[in-house]
Every structure is written in structure tokens, then in C-alpha cells.
């Protein structure tokens, strides 16, 4: 195990310890309740950024910072704020639909979680993923072509849309995100956003392994 592995694991352990210790756990709950957007920003900035580093470690075999790491982290933070809003909107909408009979299940906790996860991931999920792919691609192009103005057309042409839709949309949504978010929405509301932030680490690892296997099978393609 390399030094970087130990540092990453220590950071992960520190976050987990902060959430589990009674004193800091109470602080976490209180801060989340009173500063929902700020806490969402912090949770995703830290944990999703750790996921970025882990994914790069899996793909390259070494620890390094991706180009534009600060900007990537800030975007993750902004997405964390969006998740705070979206989770509440979809949860309230599904709860209302079940109460009025538009959706079945009555007061079933599991069906509530499943409906929220499925509807959210089939509507908001692809839009968020496309937005994030655009921002990542823009950062990549900006670092590769520092003196060139990056256009929307440059970004669209750079993205592997076939790979994006065939794997990210058609596989990770039904096979990972819908089951994972179903479990997330079985949790009390205060823990849902932090659970989603932790899931970003897991997804980063999944995507990294997929990218690594693709490179192994077809070494001449990105």
C-alpha cells in the first residue's frame, strides 16, 4: 500500500469518525438542519473530490491531481447544493402523489423510496450527468488548449456520446443509482445528502474500473 493510499484512507476515516462520534454527530445534524445548502456544498466538495482522486488513482495507478481540481471541486459543491433542493422537491412530490392515490403504496416507506429514486433518476439524473460531463470536458479542453476560446461545439464534439449513453445513462442509472438512491431515501432526511455524497465515491470507482478495462481491451481508444 502506497503512502497516498494511506492518506486517502485516513481522510475517509476522519470523515466517517466525524459522523459517528456522538458530539460531532450532533454538530453535523444541527448544521445540516440550519444550513442545508452550505452543508450540501461542503459534503459534495469533500467527498466527491475524494472520489475524483480515487478514480484517477485506479485508472493511472498513481495518486495525482486532475487538471483544474479546484474548479472540479467547486462544481461538485454546487451540485451538492442542487441535490439538497432536488431531494426535497422529489420527496415532497412523491409523498403528495402517494397520499392522493396518483401513485400506489399508501404509506409504504419502501415504495416511497423506490418511487422517489426511480422518478428522480429518470428525469433529473440524466440532466445532471450531462451538465457534469460538459463542465468536466470544458475543464479538460481549457487545460489542453490554454490560448483557445472553448466553444460549445468543441465540448459536444469531444464527448463520447455513445459511451456516455450506453454505459453512464443506460447502465449506471438502472443498475446503480436507482437501487442506491432507494436505500438513500429509506434513511431519515438529514442523512440523505451525505449518503449521496458517499455514493459519488463508489460511482467514481465503478466508472474508473470501467474506463481501465476499456483501455485494456481497446488500448488505442480513449
Short mmCIF file of C-alpha atoms in Angstrom, two decimals:
data_model
loop_
_atom_site.label_atom_id
_atom_site.label_comp_id
_atom_site.label_asym_id
_atom_site.label_seq_id
_atom_site.Cartn_x
_atom_site.Cartn_y
_atom_site.Cartn_z
CA UNK A 1 0.00 0.00 0.00
CA UNK A 2 1.39 3.38 -1.03
CA UNK A 3 1.66 6.50 1.09
CA UNK A 4 -1.09 8.15 -0.95
CA UNK A 5 -3.41 5.21 -0.25
CA UNK A 6 -2.88 5.66 3.48
CA UNK A 7 -3.51 9.41 3.29
CA UNK A 8 -6.74 8.88 1.32
CA UNK A 9 -7.94 6.20 3.73
CA UNK A 10 -7.04 8.40 6.69
CA UNK A 11 -9.09 11.27 5.23
CA UNK A 12 -12.01 8.93 4.61
CA UNK A 13 -11.71 7.59 8.13
CA UNK A 14 -11.66 11.12 9.53
CA UNK A 15 -14.93 11.94 7.77
CA UNK A 16 -16.53 8.70 8.98
CA UNK A 17 -15.31 9.31 12.54
CA UNK A 18 -16.72 12.84 12.50
CA UNK A 19 -20.12 11.44 11.55
CA UNK A 20 -20.07 8.61 14.08
CA UNK A 21 -18.77 10.29 17.25
CA UNK A 22 -21.76 11.45 19.34
CA UNK A 23 -20.52 15.01 19.90
CA UNK A 24 -19.59 15.72 16.29
CA UNK A 25 -22.60 13.79 15.03
CA UNK A 26 -24.89 16.19 16.89
CA UNK A 27 -22.96 19.09 15.36
CA UNK A 28 -23.42 17.56 11.90
CA UNK A 29 -27.17 17.13 12.40
CA UNK A 30 -27.63 20.67 13.72
CA UNK A 31 -25.55 22.25 10.95
CA UNK A 32 -27.37 20.26 8.26
CA UNK A 33 -30.74 21.33 9.63
CA UNK A 34 -29.91 25.04 9.85
CA UNK A 35 -27.60 25.43 6.83
CA UNK A 36 -28.85 22.89 4.28
CA UNK A 37 -27.28 24.45 1.17
CA UNK A 38 -23.91 25.19 2.76
CA UNK A 39 -23.71 21.70 4.25
CA UNK A 40 -24.62 20.18 0.87
CA UNK A 41 -21.86 22.21 -0.76
CA UNK A 42 -19.28 21.06 1.80
CA UNK A 43 -20.33 17.40 1.73
CA UNK A 44 -20.03 17.06 -2.03
CA UNK A 45 -16.96 19.26 -2.32
CA UNK A 46 -15.06 16.98 0.08
CA UNK A 47 -16.42 13.51 -0.66
CA UNK A 48 -16.97 13.79 -4.43
CA UNK A 49 -13.50 15.32 -4.77
CA UNK A 50 -12.12 12.32 -2.91
CA UNK A 51 -13.99 10.20 -5.43
CA UNK A 52 -12.26 12.07 -8.28
CA UNK A 53 -8.85 11.37 -6.74
CA UNK A 54 -9.68 7.70 -6.18
CA UNK A 55 -10.91 7.29 -9.75
CA UNK A 56 -7.69 8.78 -11.13
CA UNK A 57 -5.68 6.51 -8.84
CA UNK A 58 -7.50 3.45 -10.18
CA UNK A 59 -7.05 4.45 -13.83
CA UNK A 60 -3.41 5.59 -13.69
CA UNK A 61 -2.08 3.54 -10.80
CA UNK A 62 -0.70 6.64 -9.06
CA UNK A 63 -2.06 9.49 -6.95
CA UNK A 64 -2.20 12.82 -8.71
CA UNK A 65 -4.40 15.87 -9.01
CA UNK A 66 -6.51 16.10 -12.18
CA UNK A 67 -6.29 19.30 -14.19
CA UNK A 68 -8.43 22.03 -12.73
CA UNK A 69 -9.02 20.19 -9.46
CA UNK A 70 -10.16 23.35 -7.68
CA UNK A 71 -12.80 24.04 -10.34
CA UNK A 72 -13.93 20.42 -10.36
CA UNK A 73 -14.35 20.52 -6.59
CA UNK A 74 -16.32 23.77 -6.74
CA UNK A 75 -18.63 22.27 -9.36
CA UNK A 76 -19.17 19.27 -7.11
CA UNK A 77 -20.06 21.66 -4.31
CA UNK A 78 -22.60 23.43 -6.50
CA UNK A 79 -24.08 20.08 -7.50
CA UNK A 80 -24.31 19.25 -3.80
CA UNK A 81 -26.45 22.35 -3.30
CA UNK A 82 -28.64 21.26 -6.21
CA UNK A 83 -29.01 17.81 -4.65
CA UNK A 84 -30.32 19.40 -1.44
CA UNK A 85 -33.11 21.10 -3.38
CA UNK A 86 -33.86 18.21 -5.73
CA UNK A 87 -34.05 15.61 -2.96
CA UNK A 88 -36.61 17.69 -1.11
CA UNK A 89 -38.65 18.51 -4.22
CA UNK A 90 -38.90 14.90 -5.40
CA UNK A 91 -39.54 13.54 -1.90
CA UNK A 92 -42.36 16.01 -1.29
CA UNK A 93 -43.82 15.38 -4.75
CA UNK A 94 -43.85 11.61 -4.40
CA UNK A 95 -45.26 11.82 -0.89
CA UNK A 96 -48.09 14.01 -2.16
CA UNK A 97 -48.75 11.72 -5.14
CA UNK A 98 -48.93 8.66 -2.89
CA UNK A 99 -51.21 10.44 -0.43
CA UNK A 100 -53.63 11.41 -3.19
CA UNK A 101 -53.57 7.96 -4.82
CA UNK A 102 -51.81 9.07 -8.01
CA UNK A 103 -49.03 6.66 -7.03
CA UNK A 104 -49.82 3.37 -5.27
CA UNK A 105 -48.43 2.25 -1.95
CA UNK A 106 -50.21 4.39 0.59
CA UNK A 107 -47.75 4.92 3.44
CA UNK A 108 -45.24 2.27 2.35
CA UNK A 109 -41.75 3.51 3.22
CA UNK A 110 -40.08 1.24 0.69
CA UNK A 111 -42.34 2.22 -2.21
CA UNK A 112 -41.87 5.89 -1.30
CA UNK A 113 -38.08 5.47 -1.51
CA UNK A 114 -38.29 3.45 -4.73
CA UNK A 115 -40.62 5.92 -6.46
CA UNK A 116 -38.50 8.93 -5.48
CA UNK A 117 -35.32 7.23 -6.67
CA UNK A 118 -36.80 5.99 -9.94
CA UNK A 119 -38.56 9.20 -10.95
CA UNK A 120 -35.63 11.38 -9.93
CA UNK A 121 -33.06 9.28 -11.77
CA UNK A 122 -35.15 9.02 -14.92
CA UNK A 123 -35.69 12.79 -15.11
CA UNK A 124 -33.17 14.88 -13.16
CA UNK A 125 -30.42 12.23 -13.24
CA UNK A 126 -29.56 12.40 -16.98
CA UNK A 127 -29.68 16.22 -16.95
CA UNK A 128 -27.26 16.40 -14.03
CA UNK A 129 -24.92 13.88 -15.63
CA UNK A 130 -24.89 15.73 -18.95
CA UNK A 131 -24.20 19.02 -17.16
CA UNK A 132 -21.35 17.45 -15.22
CA UNK A 133 -19.88 15.87 -18.36
CA UNK A 134 -19.98 19.28 -20.04
CA UNK A 135 -18.16 21.01 -17.18
CA UNK A 136 -15.53 18.27 -16.92
CA UNK A 137 -14.93 18.38 -20.68
CA UNK A 138 -14.67 22.17 -20.64
CA UNK A 139 -12.02 21.99 -17.90
CA UNK A 140 -10.09 19.31 -19.83
CA UNK A 141 -10.14 21.34 -23.05
CA UNK A 142 -9.20 24.55 -21.25
CA UNK A 143 -6.08 22.95 -19.83
CA UNK A 144 -5.15 21.31 -23.13
CA UNK A 145 -5.72 24.44 -25.22
CA UNK A 146 -4.98 27.33 -22.85
CA UNK A 147 -4.90 30.03 -25.54
CA UNK A 148 -8.03 28.93 -27.38
CA UNK A 149 -11.57 30.01 -26.64
CA UNK A 150 -13.53 26.83 -25.94
CA UNK A 151 -16.90 26.77 -27.68
CA UNK A 152 -19.99 24.69 -27.06
CA UNK A 153 -19.31 22.88 -30.32
CA UNK A 154 -15.81 21.93 -29.07
CA UNK A 155 -17.32 20.36 -25.97
CA UNK A 156 -20.05 18.50 -27.86
CA UNK A 157 -17.56 17.05 -30.36
CA UNK A 158 -15.15 15.96 -27.61
CA UNK A 159 -17.66 13.95 -25.58
CA UNK A 160 -18.02 10.26 -26.40
CA UNK A 161 -21.82 10.33 -26.54
CA UNK A 162 -22.13 6.66 -27.45
CA UNK A 163 -20.13 5.62 -24.39
CA UNK A 164 -21.92 8.16 -22.22
CA UNK A 165 -25.42 6.95 -23.07
CA UNK A 166 -24.63 3.23 -23.40
CA UNK A 167 -22.82 2.99 -20.06
CA UNK A 168 -23.43 6.03 -17.85
CA UNK A 169 -27.12 6.50 -18.67
CA UNK A 170 -28.33 3.05 -19.69
CA UNK A 171 -26.31 1.04 -17.15
CA UNK A 172 -25.37 3.10 -14.11
CA UNK A 173 -28.83 4.65 -13.73
CA UNK A 174 -30.88 1.41 -13.52
CA UNK A 175 -28.14 -0.81 -12.07
CA UNK A 176 -26.51 1.55 -9.57
CA UNK A 177 -28.27 4.85 -8.94
CA UNK A 178 -31.89 3.67 -8.67
CA UNK A 179 -31.09 0.89 -6.16
CA UNK A 180 -28.59 3.10 -4.31
CA UNK A 181 -30.93 6.06 -4.03
CA UNK A 182 -33.77 3.76 -2.98
CA UNK A 183 -31.64 2.89 0.05
CA UNK A 184 -30.78 6.56 0.47
CA UNK A 185 -34.43 7.58 0.72
CA UNK A 186 -35.07 4.91 3.32
CA UNK A 187 -32.82 6.99 5.59
CA UNK A 188 -34.04 9.96 7.66
CA UNK A 189 -33.88 13.19 5.60
CA UNK A 190 -30.87 14.58 7.49
CA UNK A 191 -28.67 11.73 6.24
CA UNK A 192 -29.76 11.58 2.59
CA UNK A 193 -27.43 14.18 1.11
CA UNK A 194 -24.35 12.86 2.92
CA UNK A 195 -25.29 9.35 1.74
CA UNK A 196 -25.48 10.65 -1.84
CA UNK A 197 -22.06 12.27 -1.41
CA UNK A 198 -20.59 8.95 -0.24
CA UNK A 199 -22.22 7.24 -3.23
CA UNK A 200 -20.30 9.58 -5.54
CA UNK A 201 -17.11 7.92 -4.31
CA UNK A 202 -18.49 4.48 -5.15
CA UNK A 203 -19.61 5.59 -8.60
CA UNK A 204 -16.24 7.19 -9.28
CA UNK A 205 -14.59 3.85 -8.56
CA UNK A 206 -17.06 1.99 -10.80
CA UNK A 207 -16.52 4.38 -13.71
CA UNK A 208 -12.75 4.23 -13.22
CA UNK A 209 -12.68 0.43 -13.34
CA UNK A 210 -14.86 0.51 -16.46
CA UNK A 211 -12.53 3.02 -18.12
CA UNK A 212 -9.49 1.00 -17.12
CA UNK A 213 -10.97 -2.22 -18.54
CA UNK A 214 -11.89 -0.41 -21.75
CA UNK A 215 -8.32 0.79 -22.15
CA UNK A 216 -7.07 -2.73 -21.56
CA UNK A 217 -9.35 -4.19 -24.22
CA UNK A 218 -9.02 -1.36 -26.75
CA UNK A 219 -5.72 0.38 -25.94
CA UNK A 220 -5.88 2.87 -28.82
CA UNK A 221 -9.21 4.41 -27.84
CA UNK A 222 -9.87 6.91 -25.02
#
